[in-house]
mmCIF file of C-alpha atoms in Angstrom:
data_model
loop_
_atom_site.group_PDB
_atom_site.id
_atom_site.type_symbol
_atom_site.label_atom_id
_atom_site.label_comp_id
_atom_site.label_asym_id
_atom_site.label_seq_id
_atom_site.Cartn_x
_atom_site.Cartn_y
_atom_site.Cartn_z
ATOM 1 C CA UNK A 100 16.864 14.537 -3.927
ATOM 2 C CA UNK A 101 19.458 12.393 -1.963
ATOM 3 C CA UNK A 102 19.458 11.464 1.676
ATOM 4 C CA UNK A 103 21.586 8.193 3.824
ATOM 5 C CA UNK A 104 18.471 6.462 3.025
ATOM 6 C CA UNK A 105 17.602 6.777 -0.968
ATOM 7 C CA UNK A 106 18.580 9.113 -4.075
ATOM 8 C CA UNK A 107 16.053 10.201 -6.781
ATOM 9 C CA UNK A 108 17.497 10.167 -10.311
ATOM 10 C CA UNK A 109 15.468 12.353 -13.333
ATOM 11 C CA UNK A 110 16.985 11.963 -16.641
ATOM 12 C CA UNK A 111 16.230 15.081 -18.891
ATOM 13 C CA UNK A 112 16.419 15.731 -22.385
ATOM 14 C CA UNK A 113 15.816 19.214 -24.068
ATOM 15 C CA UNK A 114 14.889 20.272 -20.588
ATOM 16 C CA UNK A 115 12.486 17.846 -20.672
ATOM 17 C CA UNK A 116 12.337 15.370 -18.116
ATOM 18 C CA UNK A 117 11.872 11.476 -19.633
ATOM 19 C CA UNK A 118 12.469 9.516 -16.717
ATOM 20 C CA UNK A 119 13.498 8.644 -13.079
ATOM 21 C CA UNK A 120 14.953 6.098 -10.876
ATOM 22 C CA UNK A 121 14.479 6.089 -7.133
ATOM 23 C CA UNK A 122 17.542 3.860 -4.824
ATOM 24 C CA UNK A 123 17.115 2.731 -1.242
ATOM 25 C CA UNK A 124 20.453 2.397 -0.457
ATOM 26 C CA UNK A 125 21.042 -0.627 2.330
ATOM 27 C CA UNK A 126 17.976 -2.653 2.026
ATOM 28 C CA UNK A 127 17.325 -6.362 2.855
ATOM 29 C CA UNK A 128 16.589 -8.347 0.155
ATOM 30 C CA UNK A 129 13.727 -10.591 0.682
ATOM 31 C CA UNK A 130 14.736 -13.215 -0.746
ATOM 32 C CA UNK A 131 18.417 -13.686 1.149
ATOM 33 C CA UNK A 132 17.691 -11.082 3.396
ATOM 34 C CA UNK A 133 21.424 -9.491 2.542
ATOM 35 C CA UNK A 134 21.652 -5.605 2.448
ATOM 36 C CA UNK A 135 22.315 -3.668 -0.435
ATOM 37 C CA UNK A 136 21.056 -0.986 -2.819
ATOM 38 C CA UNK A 137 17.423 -1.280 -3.899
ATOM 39 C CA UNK A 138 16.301 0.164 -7.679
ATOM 40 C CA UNK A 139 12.789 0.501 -6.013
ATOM 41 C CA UNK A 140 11.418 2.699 -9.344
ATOM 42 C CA UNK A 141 12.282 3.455 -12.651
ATOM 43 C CA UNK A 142 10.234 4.780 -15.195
ATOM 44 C CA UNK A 143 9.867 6.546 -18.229
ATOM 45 C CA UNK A 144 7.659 8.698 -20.794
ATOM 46 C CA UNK A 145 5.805 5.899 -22.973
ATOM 47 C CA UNK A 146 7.866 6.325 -26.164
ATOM 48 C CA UNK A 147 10.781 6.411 -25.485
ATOM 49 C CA UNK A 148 12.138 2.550 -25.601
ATOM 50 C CA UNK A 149 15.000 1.936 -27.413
ATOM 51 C CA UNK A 150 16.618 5.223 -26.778
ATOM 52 C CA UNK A 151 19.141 3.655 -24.433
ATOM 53 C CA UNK A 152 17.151 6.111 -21.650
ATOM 54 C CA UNK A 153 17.191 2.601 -19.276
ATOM 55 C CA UNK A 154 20.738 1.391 -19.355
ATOM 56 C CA UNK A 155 22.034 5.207 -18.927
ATOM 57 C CA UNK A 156 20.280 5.376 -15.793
ATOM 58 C CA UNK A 157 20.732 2.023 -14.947
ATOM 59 C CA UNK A 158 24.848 3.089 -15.119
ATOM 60 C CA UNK A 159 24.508 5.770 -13.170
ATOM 61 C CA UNK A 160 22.753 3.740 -10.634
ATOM 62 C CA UNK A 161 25.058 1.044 -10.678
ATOM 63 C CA UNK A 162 28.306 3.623 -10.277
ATOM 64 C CA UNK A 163 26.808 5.374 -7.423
ATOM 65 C CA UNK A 164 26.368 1.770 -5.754
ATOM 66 C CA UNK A 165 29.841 0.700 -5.899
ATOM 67 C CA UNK A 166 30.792 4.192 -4.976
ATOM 68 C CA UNK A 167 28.428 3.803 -1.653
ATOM 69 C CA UNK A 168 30.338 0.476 -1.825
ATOM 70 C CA UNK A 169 27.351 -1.700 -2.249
ATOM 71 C CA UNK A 170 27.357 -5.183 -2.404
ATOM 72 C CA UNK A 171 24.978 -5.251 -5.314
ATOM 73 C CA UNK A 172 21.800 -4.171 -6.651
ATOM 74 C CA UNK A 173 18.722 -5.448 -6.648
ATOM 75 C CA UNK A 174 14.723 -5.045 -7.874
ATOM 76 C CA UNK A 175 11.738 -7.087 -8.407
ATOM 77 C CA UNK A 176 10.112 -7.043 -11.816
ATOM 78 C CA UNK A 177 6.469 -8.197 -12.283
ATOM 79 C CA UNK A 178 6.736 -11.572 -14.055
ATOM 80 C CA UNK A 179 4.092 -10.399 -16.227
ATOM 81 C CA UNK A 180 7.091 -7.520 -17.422
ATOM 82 C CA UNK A 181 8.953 -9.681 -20.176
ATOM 83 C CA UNK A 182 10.390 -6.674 -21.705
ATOM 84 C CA UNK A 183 11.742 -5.666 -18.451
ATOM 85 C CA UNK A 184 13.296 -9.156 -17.207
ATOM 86 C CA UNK A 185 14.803 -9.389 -20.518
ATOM 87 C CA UNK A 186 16.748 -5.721 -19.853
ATOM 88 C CA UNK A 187 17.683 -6.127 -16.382
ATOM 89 C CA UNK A 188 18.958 -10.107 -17.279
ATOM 90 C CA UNK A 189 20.827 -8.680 -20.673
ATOM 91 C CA UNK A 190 22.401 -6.332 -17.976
ATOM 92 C CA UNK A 191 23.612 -8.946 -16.135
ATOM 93 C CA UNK A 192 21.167 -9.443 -13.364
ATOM 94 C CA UNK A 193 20.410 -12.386 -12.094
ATOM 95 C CA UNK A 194 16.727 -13.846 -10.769
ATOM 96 C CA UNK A 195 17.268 -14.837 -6.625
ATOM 97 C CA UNK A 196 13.714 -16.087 -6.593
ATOM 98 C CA UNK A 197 10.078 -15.502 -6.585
ATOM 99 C CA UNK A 198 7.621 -14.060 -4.415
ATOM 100 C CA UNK A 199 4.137 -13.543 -4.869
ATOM 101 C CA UNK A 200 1.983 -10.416 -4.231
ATOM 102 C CA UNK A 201 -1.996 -10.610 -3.907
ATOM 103 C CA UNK A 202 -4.269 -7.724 -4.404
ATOM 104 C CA UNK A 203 -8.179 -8.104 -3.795
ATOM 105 C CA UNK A 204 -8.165 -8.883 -7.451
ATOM 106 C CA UNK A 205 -5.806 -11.029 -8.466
ATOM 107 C CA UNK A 206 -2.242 -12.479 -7.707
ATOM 108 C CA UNK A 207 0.787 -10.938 -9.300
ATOM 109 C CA UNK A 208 3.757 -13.107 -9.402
ATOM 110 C CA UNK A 209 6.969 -10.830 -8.573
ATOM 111 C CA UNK A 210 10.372 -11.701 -9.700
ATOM 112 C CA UNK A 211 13.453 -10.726 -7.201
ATOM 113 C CA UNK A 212 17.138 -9.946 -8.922
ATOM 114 C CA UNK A 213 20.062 -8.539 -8.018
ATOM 115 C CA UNK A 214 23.408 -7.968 -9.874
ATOM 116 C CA UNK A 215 26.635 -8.491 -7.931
ATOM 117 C CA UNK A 216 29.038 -5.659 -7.794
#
């Protein structure tokens, strides 16, 4: 589940899987356009907040970025996704800017950040 271009994560509990991350490793931002590792998914079984499922992965991510020697990490988080912006920000990431993202149906406002490593 690893190639030069991305790694897939799956966390597992019990033998049961709860989650995964997926990294791009060496991807332009689009905000700065600057290269570095891109936390492009990560999910989890509904019910399972506050288990500290998110900032395990999130370390394990993180590691294997500075290990890759990364220059930092980086994701977009709908703006809609409080809960999520107020993880990744208590985690020490940091918003780069905005962009926005239209569907047929409506426009969905998409936060860029990135923690330094």
């Amino acid at each position: 589940m690893s190639s030069p271009c991305h790694t897939w994560w799956l966390l597992e509990e019990q033998g049961i899987v709860q989650g995964f991350a997926k990294v791009n490793w060496r991807r332009l931002d689009p905000i700065r356009q600057l290269a570095g590792a891109e936390l492009q998914k990560i999910y989890f079984l509904s019910g399972t907040t506050g288990r500290g499922y998110g900032k395990a992965m999130l370390s394990e991510v993180v590691e294997e970025a500075r290990r890759r020697e990364e220059p930092f990490v980086w994701l977009d988080v709908q703006k809609s996704n409080i809960q999520g912006e107020r993880f990744y920000t208590r985690e020490r990431f940091k918003c780069l800017g905005e962009l926005s993202f239209q569907t047929d149906l409506q426009d969905i406002g998409i936060k860029v950040m990135a923690l330094p490593l």
